[in-house]
Structures are given as structure tokens and as C-alpha cells.
């Protein structure tokens, strides 16, 4: 068999020598009869030996030539002296180890070291070229190895591949000398792997010129240069992670050994057996590659084998090495490939399409809620891709959500603290970056700190990035101001959950149910009414479909007052205009003005609307007085062709739409004035009260009415009654000890129309920021006598920690007790309060999160189960004891009769877990899986959960001013200036009343008016909502925004089962009932208002 193959090989060689078109081979048989392979091999060996001997010889000469140092120089004292001198030189900024100037070898060594380490641009080019030429030289080897035989008698001048290879080898020789110069130890350099590659590949190229023949030899060793691939890729900054670097190292090692081993098999088999290399066995290089892979994998098909003795010996040796390599390297490669997640890619956006990056608390629940609101169908053409960046891989449920939304949502695994991951998510190109907070975390401060660090990382990566972040605690907002590139004006914004949550609850103390209305306004929801539902549910759901939008008003609105524009929008366009954007005359930042009074609107004013969809709001921009004045159907108000004419000619103020309303309105106004002139008692939601305006005050604390700010101010004599911004009432700091009541003191104190805060907290519970609850109740647009007294019932040890932020706010008392104690609740007259707020600062347990609300639910049910004697707290001021005073010095006065049943006590309960809302009302029929906003307690405004604030992230992204508007309504007037003051940590600062600060009181506030009595009572007798809207706006400047209606419309009196629900922005033809209460935005009045909002009817 071997003889036949040898004969065939000889025939092939003869045919190739006589055939035309090949290389010019002269006398191949004679030439190859005398093999010269040993010349090529000896050239490499002699080069190595000569180089090694040269290095050794130089070292021997240097050891003899250099003078020996004296014994005194080797002494310990001399060594210590030299160390001290070197230390002094280093302290002076000098390098004692550097060689003297002018040392050519040292400079050359430094230069060569910089080149081969790729520290400079020239070095990177050199190293890259070495790699490219090594691969090119290997390709030439592949070409030569494809021809028959390992040695050929081809004149060098006719062998193109050898000429090219010689040029490469000259370059490699230069690179070898550069490496030699840079080497610290020349001897060990001569023994390096890549040095041997040069020994056995460079000298044979020069020998081939002299011998006019070629030997394929050991040129396959160039394959070992593949092991430098990871280094080259690191120099080019392509490989950056440890996983990718290790993967490249393993793959390059495996391929290098594989190709090198195949070269050995090819050489040995084609050379023949020792000692004369007789009887060669022709095998192509690529068959050798195939053979070694089959051998290493231990498959061993047997179709190709080593037939020569030397080949078989090498096969045995390589089998041990290859098997270890195959068994060791491949599993690690597979493991690394398995670790490479499919979420490790990079975002590649579509040109012209925006994207946002969402990070922070990324879970299935948080992402589901976010996407439901962000991608809602009511949003006008949401052409934005959402990119999630998170450290962990999504679970199967989360992955299913991503697949369903794969056209608009991308997910990448990475860290916000890693600049490479930020690059992958294209943060610098993102329209905005949203940071979600974990609302149920055990440590809110730690959660805020982590999210603020993410903001710092993104701002450090790209200063221009717009960041919207959720924070848990109000006091952590101050840290954002420390970031140099944080800029509110460029769109950066923070949604403080504690601030807004407690702000919503505070507004519910002024107007019960208002928190539900506002929560539904900024959440995207679609309502579907059904005849199978109860009437109250259909009314409520229609309101939940309303959202807040912004739109530029058409030129036809130019020159109108806000009241005229709002009336026009409501009656004609069926839109509720809530506020406008005002540009100061001095060119400062634009501000949002809610229900402003007597100010003309310029052209292109931006308005804030409440409507069902963005399509409806476009009517405000399309409206043209010339074309649409006679249009009755609001759906026909489309873009007209004469808009440019309206823009040029301007617009005249809108005329009244219903002349029939003028006469009744005049009568109402006159009747109100007549009642005031006759000295009638002030009306509080339809019930008279007997509170005197000149009630005495105690220096320690005021409990009764103090109407000392209802008259005009004398600026020269005014004390500090407001904070330095003029936005909030202020009092000098008081000790908490002065405000603590025991149960007996509280029982003797006349508390009526107040706010009871039932607070569950451990002494070490995280601070919830009670200041955010009290500050909206102390806004300066309330007169002092209108401020509701706040009584906090809870552990005084916890409240003491919060007191630093409360000490400058007036009318606060603390009862050191338990919200579950009925005696404590009776002591604070919970049945006479305007609102009972139930809060918990306790950290939810990780064992069972559903029990997080157990105290709040128990307290709520406890109050509802209580009954009260209707004589409690009702004493006549004209008592036989004229000097009767409460323990705090306040006179005991006649107050309204309170609730007899605890179920009628106005109450709002904060929940951590949405599903627990089912336990608040035992008589409701809500399904446990019902969404929070569809449940009866939420619709009635008696429950609030922080989860409703999730929608604010999307709202703020699409409309930055919307958050400013909501914050203005909810917080009572918090401003950026106030944020800076509070960031100092010293609390509110008092300020003198100046015209500038007093002007800040002139802003809108939330109120609730009853239609059962008072000047608007006539509208409860079968009139329409549009009549009430227009009348309130024209005569009192009040903007009606919704109704608070009894769930059982048949009830005409309040009893133990009466409940109310919220109707947001009712239709214009919605019928009114006498028991309805109206949500209004009321302008500030310097004199006492003809309406009183200090008490609330259930």
C-alpha cells in the first residue's frame, strides 16, 4: 500500500515537472536526490546558538570589565546612606534610579519598551502590523503547503510567495531586535516562545536564496502568533471585559496549538521515515488539520492516519497534549459562552427615532405598571423605544413581557455605574433617563443613595442627559443639588414619593377625595361604562378616563382673561382649562399660574387642560372665532384655512354664551352680599358655626380662632408670620415638650374641625417626612384662622425625631398614645375632626409583605366601629363659669355636632400593599384582584397607596410642566428657592412681611363647597353642571373641577352608611343634587372669604 502511494506521488511530481503553466523546475529529480533540508534547519539552530553565546559572552566580559566595589561600599552603613539619599531625591520630585543623561542604551531601551508595549500610537501601529503580517505569513504557508512535497527546487527569483515571505521576515527581524533591546534580561529573552518562532522562520528565508530551493520547514510556527490576538484586541480597545479577554485567550490558544500540530503532521508525513526520510506519505495540510481534530476529540474515524514512524510517534505525544487541551479548554470556552447572556448586546437605534433608558428598580411588576402607562393608547403617537438597563437577567415572566413588547422595548444586562454599559445602552443619545425606586424597600435612605449614585454616574458619563428620578425621602432631594450638571431648567426632575404622597393626603384633609381625583388625572386610563354597573361606578369611571394635557391656545384666545378663556373652553370646546403658562415681563423663567385672576393672555399661551384624550385638546389650537363661533358640535371644530387671518387680526374677548344665566347669577350675588351685611354666621359646607373672631390666645399654643391676619397689613409693624419665601405660615421654633398633650389635657381641649394623624411608628423607624403632610395645610394662601389644627397621635419618641422639621409650623399638638386606643381617639375628638389620617412608618416584613398594612387596617376598622355621644365636646360658651378655660388656656366654645357613628368620620388610610384595600370596607363587593383605582375605598377617597404615583414618571417625561403643576397644587406652593433653603437642613426660616413676600399669598388653593346650603344651593335643585361652572367662574372666580357625590343618590340626609365618590370633570349636562359637594380652585382673598372650608361634611 505504502509503495503504491509512493509511486503515485512520484508520478504526480513528474507530471507537475513536465506540465506547462507551472513554475520552471529544472532537473527536479537530480535536485531532489540530494536533500538540503538540514541546511535550513541548521541555519535556525546556529542562529539560536550564536545568539545565546553572544549574550553569555557579553555578560562574562561585563563581569570582568566592571570594577569590583570595595568592602566599605558594601557595608550596611553605606547602603543605608544611599537609601536615604534616594528617598530625599524622590521627595524632591527626582528619580534616583534613572540612568545618567546621555546613556544611549538606556534611552534606546526606553524607546523600544514603549514601542512593543503599545503605549504610544506608533507602538500600537507596530504591534498591529506585526500581527497582520504574521497572519499573512501564515496564509503564504497555507498556500505553499497545498502543493506537493515539502522541498522544491524552484529558483528564488521565480518563487513569488517566497519573495513576499522574505519581505515579511525582514520586518520580523527588525521587530526581533527591537524586542531584544527592550528586554530586561537578554538571556531569558533568547529562550522565549516567540523568539524560537523567529529562529525557525526568519533564517530559512535567507538560506533559500542561496540554495535556490525552498523547504516548507517550520513556518507553521507562525500559527503560534495567533495567541497574541487577545493582546492586540486589548490594545485596540475592542476587548474590555474579563470574560471576553479570557474567551479570546482560550480560543487563540486552542487554534494555535491545533494549526501548529497539523503543520508538524504535514511535515513529518510528507518527509518520510528516519534516518533518510525515505518513503514519504503525501497528506495535504487541511487533511492534517481534520485528522488532528478527530484525534483530539477521541472520535478517531480512521479514514486518515499517520503512516510514517515519526508521524506515529508525534501522534502519541500530541494525543496526550491535545486530549488535555480539548478536555480542559473546550469546556471552559463553552462555560464562558454560556455566561455570555443574550442580554449583553448593544442598543442600535433607528435614525430619527427617540429612545429612553429606564433603570433602578427593574422588576416584572414595576415594568408592567410603567409600560402600561407609558405606552397607553391615549398618548398621542408614542414613537419612543424603551431601553431597560439592569444588573440581573429577567426571569421567565419578565422575559415573556419583553417578548410581547419586543418592537418597542429592549432589555440589556449591565450596571449604571459602568461606563461601557452606559455606552451599550446609548445613554448619551437617549431622550431621557428614568430611574425607578423600590417603593417597598426596607431602607428608604439606602435606596435613595443608590439611585442618586446612578444619577451621578450617568451625569458623569454625559452631562447633557436628561434625568428623571424617583426618590423615597424628601430630605434626600438636597443631594441632587450637589451634582454640578443637575439642572432643573434642562429637564432634570425628581419625583419625591414621600412629598407627593403626603401632599395628596394633605389636600384630602382640605377637600376629601381630592387625592383620588388628582391620582386619576395624571394616570393614563381608558374607561368603559356598562349598563350592568351601578350608576355611581359609571360616573366614577368616566372621570378616571380624564387626563392632564397641554396645548397651545389658538390666536383667538389672545387678549382674553383666564376666566373668559376657561368659560369658552368648557362651554364651546368641552375642555376644562386648569392653568396657563405665564412668561414674566422681565424675561425670566416661565411659571405656571393656576386659575389666575384678571390677567390678559398673550398670543400662543400654553394651557393645561383636563380632557379624555390628546385629540380632544387639539380643539383649543384649532379654534377660530371667525369660523367656529356658530358651530354647536365640538367634534366639528377642526383646523380651518383662515387661521393666519385670525393670527393677524387678533381676537376679541369672548362674549357670554348663556344670557339666561345672567339674571339668576345677579340674584345669587346680591343674596350673598345681603347675608354678609346682615352679619349671618359663616357657612361651613352648609352648617352654621359660632366661632368668634376675637378668641383669646395662649402664648404657648393657639387652639381657637386667631383672625389677626384677615385684615390689611401694616408693613412697618408686621412681625415674621410667614417663612422667608412668603409661601407658608411660620412661627418661632417651639420645643416638642410645649406641644405634647396627655389624654386628660386633650380631652379638656376644644378640638373641632381639626386633622387627626394616627401614626404607627417604632422609635427607630425610617422618617416619613411629616413636614410634607403639615406644610400644605400651612400654606400662606390660607388665613391664619382657616388653618386646621393638626393633632398627631403616636409614639413621641419617633415624633421627636421628626420635630426638627415641624417646630416652625403653627397649630401642631402631639398626643403620646396609640392610634388603636379608643380612649386616645376620644380624647382628641376624632368624631369632630375634619379628617383622620392613618399612616405607618414601620418597615414591611420580608416574611409576609401583605401584612405591612395590618396596623393601618386595624385602626381604620377600630374607628369605624366606634360610636360617640353627640354631647361630647359640645359646651356653651355662656356657661355659668365664665372663666372656664381648657388646660391650654383656650376658651371652651360651641362647636358643631360631630359624627355619632365612627363610620361617618372622614378618614383616609395610607396603604403599602394595594391588595389590602379589600379589607378597609367590609360592605363593599370589590374583587380581590381588582385594580386599586377601581375599588370602592379609592373611588371614595378613603384609601391612598404610593403605587398610584408610578404614572408620574411617564407624565413628567412627556410633559415636564405637568409635574410642576401637580406639585404646585399638592404641596401648597413649594418652589426651587424653598428647596434650596430646606436643603441646608435648618428648616424653615422666618421672614418679614414685605410687598414681595405677601404677593406670594395670591395663589389658588383647593376647596370643597356644599350645594346643600349657601349661595350655590340653588344649583343643587336640578340644575346642570355647566350652569354651576359658569356661575362660579364669573361671580366668584372659582374654577369647578369635579364633584363629590353620595354613593346612594336617594339619601337626602347623612347617616351611618353614607359614602361619597369622586366624579372628575363631569360632562356639561351632568345633573346636580342638593347633597353634592364641588371641588373648586379658589383664588386668594385678602378679606375673609364668603365661603369657609375649615370643616367637611361627610
mmCIF file of C-alpha atoms in Angstrom, residues 696-704 731-742 745 749 784 789 803 807 809-813 886-890:
data_model
loop_
_atom_site.group_PDB
_atom_site.id
_atom_site.type_symbol
_atom_site.label_atom_id
_atom_site.label_comp_id
_atom_site.label_asym_id
_atom_site.label_seq_id
_atom_site.Cartn_x
_atom_site.Cartn_y
_atom_site.Cartn_z
ATOM 1 C CA UNK A 696 -58.120 84.688 73.246
ATOM 2 C CA UNK A 697 -54.748 83.109 72.622
ATOM 3 C CA UNK A 698 -52.270 81.472 74.870
ATOM 4 C CA UNK A 699 -48.601 82.236 74.442
ATOM 5 C CA UNK A 700 -47.773 78.559 74.355
ATOM 6 C CA UNK A 701 -50.197 77.414 71.705
ATOM 7 C CA UNK A 702 -53.335 78.635 69.907
ATOM 8 C CA UNK A 703 -56.255 76.264 69.673
ATOM 9 C CA UNK A 704 -59.122 78.550 68.748
ATOM 10 C CA UNK A 731 -43.841 80.550 63.915
ATOM 11 C CA UNK A 732 -40.726 80.700 66.089
ATOM 12 C CA UNK A 733 -39.315 77.300 66.918
ATOM 13 C CA UNK A 734 -41.130 75.555 69.749
ATOM 14 C CA UNK A 735 -39.971 72.672 71.869
ATOM 15 C CA UNK A 736 -41.875 69.457 71.395
ATOM 16 C CA UNK A 737 -42.419 69.371 75.144
ATOM 17 C CA UNK A 738 -44.584 72.501 74.820
ATOM 18 C CA UNK A 739 -46.803 70.761 72.282
ATOM 19 C CA UNK A 740 -47.235 67.368 73.949
ATOM 20 C CA UNK A 741 -50.668 66.653 75.446
ATOM 21 C CA UNK A 742 -51.616 63.862 77.746
ATOM 22 C CA UNK A 745 -55.350 67.676 78.563
ATOM 23 C CA UNK A 749 -59.099 70.983 74.939
ATOM 24 C CA UNK A 784 -54.477 82.141 59.911
ATOM 25 C CA UNK A 789 -55.165 72.259 63.889
ATOM 26 C CA UNK A 803 -39.912 67.501 65.196
ATOM 27 C CA UNK A 807 -41.083 73.102 65.043
ATOM 28 C CA UNK A 809 -45.144 75.293 61.744
ATOM 29 C CA UNK A 810 -48.052 76.617 63.870
ATOM 30 C CA UNK A 811 -51.003 74.773 65.379
ATOM 31 C CA UNK A 812 -49.496 71.327 65.959
ATOM 32 C CA UNK A 813 -50.146 69.136 69.002
ATOM 33 C CA UNK A 886 -59.179 74.498 78.642
ATOM 34 C CA UNK A 887 -55.898 73.303 80.113
ATOM 35 C CA UNK A 888 -54.104 75.174 77.344
ATOM 36 C CA UNK A 889 -55.858 78.425 78.022
ATOM 37 C CA UNK A 890 -58.314 78.378 75.135
#
